Each structure stands twice: as structure tokens, then as C-alpha cells.
Tab-separated table of C-alpha atoms in Angstrom:
chain	number	residue	atom	x	y	z
C	1	MET	CA	78.102	29.192	56.779
C	2	THR	CA	75.642	32.050	55.655
C	3	GLN	CA	76.087	35.846	54.910
C	4	PRO	CA	73.065	37.837	54.534
C	5	PHE	CA	73.058	39.695	52.015
C	6	ALA	CA	71.969	43.285	52.139
C	7	PRO	CA	68.850	43.999	53.331
C	8	THR	CA	66.446	44.895	50.335
C	9	PRO	CA	62.910	46.942	51.786
C	10	LEU	CA	60.581	46.486	48.796
C	11	VAL	CA	59.250	49.190	50.650
C	12	GLN	CA	61.409	50.605	53.884
C	13	PRO	CA	58.766	49.861	57.062
C	14	GLY	CA	57.541	53.795	59.003
C	15	PRO	CA	57.600	57.142	57.775
C	16	PRO	CA	60.483	58.441	56.605
C	17	ALA	CA	62.538	60.143	58.089
C	18	GLY	CA	59.945	62.260	60.763
C	19	GLY	CA	60.532	59.309	63.253
C	20	ASP	CA	58.759	56.425	64.393
C	21	PRO	CA	54.946	55.999	64.207
C	22	HIS	CA	55.020	54.466	67.569
C	23	PRO	CA	57.849	55.774	69.210
C	24	GLY	CA	57.143	55.023	73.027
C	25	ARG	CA	57.156	50.902	72.264
C	26	PRO	CA	60.713	49.255	72.944
C	27	ARG	CA	61.148	46.928	69.731
C	28	VAL	CA	63.758	45.055	68.485
C	29	THR	CA	65.367	46.293	65.057
C	30	GLU	CA	68.409	44.634	64.756
C	31	LEU	CA	68.836	40.752	65.153
C	32	ARG	CA	72.665	40.037	65.244
C	33	LEU	CA	74.672	36.258	65.063
C	34	SER	CA	77.762	36.669	65.294
C	35	ALA	CA	78.369	33.191	65.369
C	36	PHE	CA	75.664	31.076	66.139
C	37	ALA	CA	74.965	27.689	63.594
C	38	GLY	CA	75.192	28.299	60.464
C	39	HIS	CA	76.074	32.343	60.489
C	40	ARG	CA	78.974	34.013	60.838
C	41	ARG	CA	78.634	38.117	61.111
C	42	ALA	CA	75.514	38.731	60.028
C	43	ALA	CA	73.138	41.680	61.288
C	44	LEU	CA	69.554	41.523	60.080
C	45	PRO	CA	68.217	44.469	59.947
C	46	LEU	CA	64.305	43.574	61.093
C	47	GLY	CA	60.899	46.359	60.821
C	48	PRO	CA	57.608	45.731	61.675
C	49	LEU	CA	56.100	43.274	58.801
C	50	THR	CA	59.776	41.187	57.910
C	51	LEU	CA	60.233	38.393	55.651
C	52	LEU	CA	63.857	36.437	55.627
C	53	ALA	CA	64.110	34.644	52.124
C	54	GLY	CA	66.163	32.069	51.498
C	55	PRO	CA	66.134	28.439	50.171
C	56	SER	CA	66.738	25.257	52.652
C	57	GLY	CA	69.935	25.408	54.977
C	58	CYS	CA	70.243	29.299	54.735
C	59	GLY	CA	69.725	29.815	57.951
C	60	LYS	CA	66.601	31.460	58.130
C	61	SER	CA	64.946	29.099	60.663
C	62	SER	CA	68.333	29.222	62.569
C	63	ALA	CA	67.159	33.329	62.523
C	64	LEU	CA	64.344	32.395	64.094
C	65	ARG	CA	65.343	30.048	67.207
C	66	ALA	CA	68.151	32.753	68.098
C	67	TYR	CA	65.061	35.421	67.939
C	68	GLU	CA	62.982	33.178	70.112
C	69	ALA	CA	66.188	32.518	72.543
C	70	LEU	CA	66.629	36.410	73.748
C	71	ALA	CA	62.703	36.466	74.070
C	72	ARG	CA	63.219	33.792	77.114
C	73	LEU	CA	66.192	35.258	78.335
C	74	GLY	CA	65.147	38.077	79.114
C	75	GLY	CA	61.578	36.884	80.626
C	76	GLY	CA	64.203	35.703	83.106
C	77	ALA	CA	64.761	32.050	82.143
C	78	ALA	CA	68.080	29.975	82.241
C	79	LEU	CA	70.143	28.736	79.982
C	80	ASN	CA	69.165	25.687	79.121
C	81	GLU	CA	65.834	26.321	78.927
C	82	ALA	CA	66.230	28.823	76.095
C	83	PHE	CA	69.063	26.333	74.562
C	84	PRO	CA	67.686	22.531	75.480
C	85	ASP	CA	70.247	21.957	72.063
C	86	PRO	CA	72.960	23.864	72.822
C	87	VAL	CA	75.941	22.313	71.019
C	88	ALA	CA	73.285	22.125	67.863
C	89	CYS	CA	74.487	25.961	68.414
C	90	VAL	CA	77.620	26.187	67.597
C	91	PRO	CA	79.123	26.536	64.435
C	92	GLU	CA	79.971	23.331	62.306
C	93	ARG	CA	83.993	24.289	62.217
C	94	ALA	CA	84.297	26.261	65.632
C	95	ARG	CA	87.291	24.299	67.027
C	96	PRO	CA	87.755	23.988	70.679
C	97	ASP	CA	90.340	26.047	72.530
C	98	ALA	CA	92.733	24.274	75.109
C	99	GLN	CA	90.426	24.061	77.820
C	100	ARG	CA	88.358	22.518	74.725
C	101	ARG	CA	85.316	24.915	75.284
C	102	ARG	CA	83.544	25.780	71.978
C	103	GLY	CA	80.388	28.257	71.881
C	104	PHE	CA	77.737	30.812	69.674
C	105	ARG	CA	77.148	34.697	70.320
C	106	ILE	CA	74.042	36.261	69.150
C	107	GLY	CA	72.619	39.763	69.875
C	108	CYS	CA	70.461	42.341	69.054
C	109	THR	CA	69.588	45.697	69.635
C	110	ALA	CA	66.315	47.422	70.660
C	111	ASP	CA	64.830	51.159	69.751
C	112	GLY	CA	62.596	53.083	71.952
C	113	PRO	CA	62.279	55.726	74.488
C	114	ALA	CA	66.254	54.800	76.042
C	115	GLY	CA	67.463	55.172	71.990
C	116	PRO	CA	68.785	52.225	70.531
C	117	VAL	CA	70.405	49.825	72.975
C	118	ARG	CA	72.468	46.681	72.432
C	119	LEU	CA	73.012	43.307	73.757
C	120	ASP	CA	75.661	40.947	73.222
C	121	VAL	CA	76.186	37.952	74.281
C	122	ALA	CA	78.583	35.004	74.113
C	123	VAL	CA	77.249	31.479	75.568
C	124	GLN	CA	79.739	28.598	76.201
C	125	ALA	CA	77.833	25.557	75.107
C	126	GLU	CA	81.086	23.228	76.017
C	127	PRO	CA	82.208	21.645	78.651
C	128	ARG	CA	78.955	22.876	79.966
C	129	LEU	CA	76.557	25.132	79.245
C	130	CYS	CA	77.245	29.138	80.674
C	131	VAL	CA	77.610	32.832	80.034
C	132	VAL	CA	81.064	33.918	78.964
C	133	GLY	CA	80.705	37.504	78.609
C	134	GLU	CA	77.559	39.709	78.031
C	135	ARG	CA	77.764	43.853	77.033
C	136	LEU	CA	74.271	46.428	77.076
C	137	THR	CA	75.520	49.716	75.934
C	138	ALA	CA	73.952	52.976	74.551
C	139	GLY	CA	74.919	55.729	73.006
C	140	GLY	CA	78.822	54.507	71.946
C	141	LEU	CA	78.763	53.885	76.101
C	142	ILE	CA	79.114	50.232	77.741
C	143	LEU	CA	76.888	50.163	80.852
C	144	LEU	CA	77.068	46.743	81.785
C	145	GLU	CA	79.648	43.680	80.987
C	146	THR	CA	80.185	41.125	82.577
C	147	ALA	CA	82.625	38.088	82.236
C	148	LEU	CA	83.628	34.922	83.329
C	149	ARG	CA	86.624	34.927	85.790
C	150	ASP	CA	86.806	31.761	87.486
C	151	PRO	CA	85.537	28.861	85.368
C	152	GLY	CA	84.628	27.492	88.605
C	153	LYS	CA	81.967	29.543	90.273
C	154	ARG	CA	78.706	29.134	88.706
C	155	ALA	CA	79.117	33.541	88.821
C	156	VAL	CA	80.256	35.552	86.158
C	157	GLN	CA	82.075	38.525	87.060
C	158	ALA	CA	79.642	42.132	86.735
C	159	ALA	CA	80.166	45.932	86.202
C	160	TRP	CA	77.373	48.275	85.233
C	161	HIS	CA	77.623	52.213	85.206
C	162	THR	CA	76.475	54.505	87.742
C	163	ALA	CA	77.891	57.695	87.567
C	164	GLY	CA	78.788	60.178	90.104
C	165	PRO	CA	81.463	59.830	93.458
C	166	THR	CA	81.772	55.257	92.003
C	167	PRO	CA	81.443	55.525	88.263
C	168	VAL	CA	80.930	51.528	88.129
C	169	THR	CA	79.597	49.142	90.439
C	170	ARG	CA	80.906	45.363	90.667
C	171	GLY	CA	79.009	42.189	91.545
C	172	PRO	CA	78.382	38.542	90.697
C	173	LEU	CA	75.281	37.407	88.900
C	174	PRO	CA	74.578	33.845	87.417
C	175	ASP	CA	76.155	32.485	84.814
C	176	ASP	CA	73.268	31.287	83.786
C	177	ARG	CA	70.539	33.901	82.761
C	178	LEU	CA	70.876	37.045	81.081
C	179	GLY	CA	72.543	39.730	83.843
C	180	THR	CA	70.459	42.720	81.563
C	181	ALA	CA	67.411	40.814	82.546
C	182	LEU	CA	68.493	40.537	86.354
C	183	LEU	CA	69.269	44.646	86.003
C	184	PRO	CA	66.196	46.213	87.556
C	185	LEU	CA	66.095	43.625	90.518
C	186	ARG	CA	70.225	44.972	91.612
C	187	VAL	CA	69.691	48.572	90.950
C	188	ALA	CA	68.584	51.272	92.699
C	189	GLY	CA	68.571	54.000	90.378
C	190	ARG	CA	69.467	57.185	92.669
C	191	THR	CA	72.012	58.174	90.501
C	192	PRO	CA	71.428	59.951	86.708
C	193	GLY	CA	74.095	56.757	85.299
C	194	GLN	CA	71.617	54.772	87.353
C	195	ARG	CA	68.600	55.176	85.962
C	196	ARG	CA	70.487	54.856	82.252
C	197	VAL	CA	71.119	51.721	83.041
C	198	LEU	CA	67.916	50.789	84.189
C	199	ALA	CA	65.826	52.339	81.225
C	200	ALA	CA	68.306	50.728	79.174
C	201	ALA	CA	67.768	47.138	80.409
C	202	GLU	CA	63.840	47.318	81.093
C	203	GLN	CA	63.942	48.917	77.195
C	204	MET	CA	65.705	46.238	75.704
C	205	VAL	CA	63.741	43.176	78.272
C	206	VAL	CA	60.307	44.892	77.375
C	207	ALA	CA	61.196	45.142	73.570
C	208	LEU	CA	62.256	41.079	74.014
C	209	ARG	CA	59.228	39.681	75.741
C	210	SER	CA	56.328	39.309	74.476
C	211	VAL	CA	57.193	36.758	71.067
C	212	PHE	CA	54.866	34.049	69.667
C	213	ALA	CA	57.160	31.500	67.957
C	214	CYS	CA	54.744	29.075	65.940
C	215	ASP	CA	54.714	26.925	62.684
C	216	PRO	CA	51.132	25.653	62.733
C	217	ASP	CA	50.697	21.598	61.820
C	218	PRO	CA	47.596	21.117	59.895
C	219	GLY	CA	47.813	17.135	61.063
C	220	ARG	CA	47.318	18.273	65.125
C	221	MET	CA	44.816	20.879	63.990
C	222	ARG	CA	42.114	18.099	62.369
C	223	GLY	CA	40.920	16.659	65.160
C	224	PRO	CA	38.112	17.484	67.894
C	225	VAL	CA	40.370	18.883	71.266
C	226	PRO	CA	39.711	19.511	75.058
C	227	ALA	CA	37.924	22.478	75.520
C	228	GLY	CA	41.069	24.479	78.300
C	229	VAL	CA	41.615	27.569	79.306
C	230	GLY	CA	41.835	29.642	74.996
C	231	ARG	CA	45.340	30.182	75.210
C	232	LEU	CA	46.521	29.298	71.310
C	233	LEU	CA	50.609	27.459	71.180
C	234	GLY	CA	52.649	27.519	68.118
C	235	GLY	CA	51.411	24.344	66.726
C	236	CYS	CA	48.025	25.646	66.968
C	237	GLY	CA	46.410	22.375	67.563
C	238	ASN	CA	44.025	23.571	70.129
C	239	LEU	CA	42.654	26.039	67.497
C	240	ALA	CA	38.770	24.993	68.531
C	241	ASP	CA	39.380	25.902	71.864
C	242	VAL	CA	40.628	28.815	71.303
C	243	LEU	CA	37.770	29.243	68.564
C	244	TRP	CA	35.730	28.950	71.550
C	245	ARG	CA	37.311	31.812	73.887
C	246	THR	CA	37.503	34.159	70.406
C	247	ARG	CA	34.099	34.493	69.120
C	248	ALA	CA	32.430	35.364	72.790
C	249	GLU	CA	35.159	37.694	73.671
C	250	CYS	CA	35.618	40.472	71.103
C	251	GLY	CA	33.444	40.748	68.511
C	252	ARG	CA	34.910	42.747	66.275
C	253	ARG	CA	37.671	40.412	65.607
C	254	HIS	CA	35.921	37.985	65.147
C	255	THR	CA	34.081	39.496	62.103
C	256	GLN	CA	37.369	40.288	61.228
C	257	LEU	CA	38.387	36.446	61.353
C	258	VAL	CA	35.065	35.637	59.153
C	259	ALA	CA	36.624	38.505	56.112
C	260	ALA	CA	39.799	37.323	56.609
C	261	VAL	CA	38.843	33.163	56.502
C	262	ARG	CA	36.207	34.002	53.862
C	263	ALA	CA	38.978	36.019	51.656
C	264	GLY	CA	42.099	32.617	51.847
C	265	CYS	CA	39.113	29.417	51.843
C	266	ALA	CA	37.149	27.802	49.038
C	267	GLY	CA	33.770	28.033	48.910
C	268	PRO	CA	31.471	30.470	51.081
C	269	VAL	CA	31.999	31.459	55.028
C	270	ALA	CA	29.362	32.747	57.102
C	271	ASP	CA	31.005	32.091	59.702
C	272	VAL	CA	33.723	30.594	61.713
C	273	LEU	CA	33.270	28.971	64.695
C	274	ALA	CA	33.813	26.081	67.742
C	275	GLU	CA	30.397	23.385	68.134
C	276	PRO	CA	31.321	21.432	71.888
C	277	SER	CA	30.469	17.791	72.156
C	278	ALA	CA	29.115	15.884	75.366
C	279	ASP	CA	32.420	14.368	75.894
C	280	GLY	CA	33.799	18.095	76.707
C	281	THR	CA	35.984	17.927	73.746
C	282	VAL	CA	34.934	20.815	71.049
C	283	ARG	CA	35.754	21.243	66.971
C	284	ALA	CA	35.959	23.952	64.928
C	285	VAL	CA	33.608	24.308	61.774
C	286	LEU	CA	32.163	26.786	58.664
C	287	ASP	CA	29.225	27.690	58.506
C	288	ARG	CA	28.384	27.357	54.919
C	289	GLY	CA	25.619	30.498	55.524
C	290	ASP	CA	23.261	27.633	53.258
C	291	GLY	CA	22.236	25.618	56.843
C	292	VAL	CA	25.799	23.346	56.030
C	293	ARG	CA	28.331	23.538	58.200
C	294	THR	CA	31.746	22.548	57.245
C	295	ASP	CA	34.258	20.343	59.915
C	296	MET	CA	37.891	21.847	59.258
C	297	GLY	CA	39.107	18.354	59.588
C	298	ARG	CA	37.746	18.565	55.440
C	299	LEU	CA	39.992	21.528	55.190
C	300	GLY	CA	43.000	21.465	52.872
C	301	ASP	CA	46.574	21.782	54.690
C	302	GLY	CA	47.156	25.065	53.702
C	303	GLU	CA	43.304	26.156	53.993
C	304	LEU	CA	44.044	24.797	57.407
C	305	ARG	CA	47.279	26.703	57.934
C	306	TYR	CA	46.089	30.256	56.106
C	307	VAL	CA	43.746	30.391	59.052
C	308	ALA	CA	45.959	29.403	61.951
C	309	LEU	CA	48.470	32.411	61.100
C	310	ALA	CA	45.021	34.394	59.755
C	311	LEU	CA	43.439	33.825	63.473
C	312	VAL	CA	47.359	34.704	65.403
C	313	LEU	CA	47.758	37.788	63.236
C	314	LEU	CA	44.027	38.908	64.672
C	315	THR	CA	44.866	38.057	68.629
C	316	GLY	CA	46.797	39.139	71.196
C	317	PRO	CA	49.403	38.218	74.301
C	318	GLY	CA	46.084	37.609	76.012
C	319	VAL	CA	44.854	35.090	73.533
C	320	LEU	CA	48.578	33.797	72.429
C	321	GLU	CA	50.708	31.459	74.806
C	322	VAL	CA	53.653	34.251	75.857
C	323	ASP	CA	55.214	35.734	78.229
C	324	PRO	CA	53.661	39.282	78.620
C	325	ALA	CA	55.955	41.879	80.521
C	326	GLY	CA	52.894	42.594	83.343
C	327	GLU	CA	53.869	45.260	84.823
C	328	VAL	CA	53.935	47.016	81.778
C	329	PRO	CA	50.797	48.605	79.712
C	330	ALA	CA	50.223	47.461	77.398
C	331	ALA	CA	50.055	49.821	74.944
C	332	LEU	CA	53.753	50.222	75.400
C	333	GLN	CA	54.004	46.667	74.775
C	334	THR	CA	54.734	45.085	70.790
C	335	LEU	CA	53.562	41.683	70.052
C	336	THR	CA	56.193	39.790	67.577
C	337	VAL	CA	55.631	36.094	65.601
C	338	LEU	CA	57.619	34.491	64.374
C	339	ALA	CA	56.323	32.424	61.728
C	340	ASP	CA	58.447	29.616	60.211
C	341	GLY	CA	57.433	28.055	56.900
C	342	LEU	CA	55.280	31.354	56.339
C	343	ASP	CA	54.055	30.658	53.179
C	344	ARG	CA	54.477	27.188	53.359
C	345	GLY	CA	51.370	25.231	51.986
C	346	LEU	CA	50.025	28.880	50.754
C	347	ASP	CA	48.801	29.053	47.183
C	348	PRO	CA	49.112	32.411	45.602
C	349	GLY	CA	45.903	34.212	46.751
C	350	GLN	CA	46.022	33.140	50.395
C	351	ARG	CA	49.609	34.160	50.620
C	352	GLY	CA	48.840	37.872	48.936
C	353	GLU	CA	45.559	37.662	51.846
C	354	LEU	CA	47.940	36.436	55.124
C	355	LEU	CA	50.636	39.342	53.749
C	356	ARG	CA	48.358	42.804	53.043
C	357	LEU	CA	46.716	41.153	56.335
C	358	ALA	CA	49.989	41.033	58.229
C	359	ALA	CA	50.968	44.587	57.230
C	360	ARG	CA	47.544	46.380	58.054
C	361	MET	CA	47.851	44.626	61.417
C	362	CYS	CA	51.883	45.462	61.632
C	363	GLU	CA	50.871	49.204	60.669
C	364	ARG	CA	48.701	49.841	63.732
C	365	GLY	CA	52.376	48.960	65.697
C	366	HIS	CA	51.009	46.663	68.142
C	367	ILE	CA	51.894	43.307	66.244
C	368	ARG	CA	55.174	42.892	64.682
C	369	LEU	CA	56.375	39.627	62.634
C	370	VAL	CA	59.490	38.101	61.368
C	371	GLY	CA	58.568	34.914	57.927
C	372	ALA	CA	60.568	32.730	57.268
C	373	VAL	CA	59.785	32.090	53.061
C	374	SER	CA	61.801	30.784	50.707
C	375	ASP	CA	60.621	33.609	48.345
C	376	ALA	CA	59.990	36.816	48.768
C	377	SER	CA	59.493	37.608	45.252
C	378	TRP	CA	55.324	37.420	45.855
C	379	ALA	CA	55.881	40.035	48.689
C	380	ALA	CA	56.657	42.575	45.507
C	381	GLY	CA	54.330	45.308	45.806
C	382	THR	CA	52.884	45.692	49.214
C	383	ASP	CA	53.666	48.377	51.199
C	384	GLY	CA	55.711	48.292	55.007
C	385	VAL	CA	58.058	44.864	54.099
C	386	THR	CA	61.320	44.678	54.598
C	387	VAL	CA	62.813	41.330	52.800
C	388	VAL	CA	66.921	39.939	53.882
C	389	HIS	CA	67.457	37.288	51.271
C	390	LEU	CA	70.264	35.091	53.178
C	391	LYS	CA	72.037	32.382	51.022
C	392	PRO	CA	73.673	28.848	51.847
């Protein structure tokens, strides 16, 4: 089992005690893994740019998996979509109770206009997958609480804060969905208490959504790909298709991408582009500026991962395969990138360039990054980085 050490911020993210530079944007500031896979009683603080550091087996990937699952639940996904292998999420030494039930517990805190809002969820993985308890709290007040009263029914009994003549409203909710995500459909918002519940629930949902989990796979990035909608997938195998789209859509960001690729790849780089073929496919190439174009398939694994991660940091929800909150103005949303193996295959120069690019983009407030690395000592001296050390 893993126990995180106290977080070690290289430089505390955000401003000093004066306040957050982007207070209107809901964001997840803590991930709690009370009992999840190899984690017990773990609370991981999350800044705009966070590195989860530790050796193989310390639980970095499982922490990212828990965050991604919460994001899916916040977007309205069912439990079996968020946890395709729920038994793997149960702590290995967890013993079943008399009814042979085993499960796991996760949660998070989202900060924003409504103040810190906590969400904690208990999930039963065996004998059947369901939510057995959920709690949404703010300012020490329980705004939503659910419990599985009758295992024979596919519903939990929910109680949410309303204040006024009726302090609490009760009703059933499905046991395979996150109740917090359903509250905007159930609460009218007529009383101050109801509006407080809605504000907290909506802040949590907006903070959780717009998550892009990526782990670029160089093996899938080397060949031509069919031209499609130009939305980058988590493995970045359709990088060429995305370059075909983004180069024409935003000249400023493309110029930034070219500069980043020039800094992280060997040889001169005048442009990064995609070339179409007669069969309807496109391939990614580097224009060397002297009449030579290098097929990206010739690049090393580290170079390909670097290019893909730089593209992720320089684009947004309209380009990445994410689930943005369409009803919320883009200025109030933040894209969170979950990058497993952020430093995998990168040389020291590429790591440094990528981290500096991430720090610049995260400082602007429209993007946050949680990356898993084996060793974070190379990040020392970069402003705005929070490092959380994990041990097996």
C-alpha cells in the first residue's frame, strides 16, 4: 500500500495569500484515495501544475485513473463506464464483509466561487457494482448525502439540503450514477438552501469535467492516418490528422508549436505540418527549411512523445477528445491534462522545455496538468510546480 509523503512544493503555485489569479474557474485542488487500489488514506494536493513522483509501483498511474474516473462520473457516465475493471480498484488486502461485499472509496475537493466543496464516494465492486454512499459538503454543511438502504433495489436513498420550512428533501437516485451530477435536474433552486446546493454541485461538476488523459504511443504515431474530425485521441495516434486541422485554424498557436518542436527535436525545424495522400490519409512531417521534409516516422520515441505532449498543452477542448461543459462559458472552464509517464523517453533538454511550456500554459489559467514522473529532481527551479512524492 502507498502512503504519500507530505507534498513538497518546489515553488508554491498561485499567488501568495492575496488570492487565486483565476477565482472564477472551478478547479480540483485535492484528490483523496481513502481506499483505492494500493492507496490508503491518501490526500494528494493538486496545483495548476502537479507532478506525482515516485518509483514504479508507488501508485502514480492508479491516482490518475481515479481522477479520470471521477471526471467521467462528473460528466454523467455510469459506474461501469468510469470503472471498467472495478475489482482492480479494490485494495488488495480488503476483506469482504458477511455479505461478501468489497469496494473502494475516493473523493476530491473543488475550489471556486462557492468556496471549497468536498465530494466523497463509496463504491461497491463486489458482488455487484454500485454506489453505496456519497457525500457533498461545503463550509462544514452536508449538502447531499446518499446511502444504499436496500441492496435489492437499484437505487440509493438521497437527502439534500433545502433549508426553509423543509430543511431536507429526500428521494431515490440511481445507484450507478454520481448523485452530485444529477442534482441540477432534481433541485428547483427556489430557496437560498437549494441555490447553495446547486452552486456547490455545479462547481464540482464543472471542475471535474474537461479532463484529457493522455499517454502518447510513438508506435501509433509513425504511419499515415485517415483524415477525420481532427480531435486528438489519448494515445495521440492520430497526431497527423490533428496537425492537418490545427495548422490552418490558429496561426498563433501553430507558431508556438513550431517553436516548441524546434527546441525539443534534433536538427532545424522551420514548420510542422501534415501532408495529404491520394488515398485520403495524411502524414506528419517536419519542414527542415532547406527543401527537405522529414517524415515524423523517422523521429525517435522521445521526440514523438515530446511533440505530442507539446501539441496537447497548446490546444484546447475543441481539439482534444474531451467532454467540456457546453452550458458553461469557456472563460470559466479549465482543461485538466492527466499525463501518465510524462517524462518517459524524454532526454533532459526535452523534459526541461516541456516543463517550461507547461508552466507557461498553466499560469494562464485555462489549463492544468497532473503528470506522473519517476523522479522530479529535474523540475527543481521551475516556478509554479507542485511535487507530491509517493512511496511503495
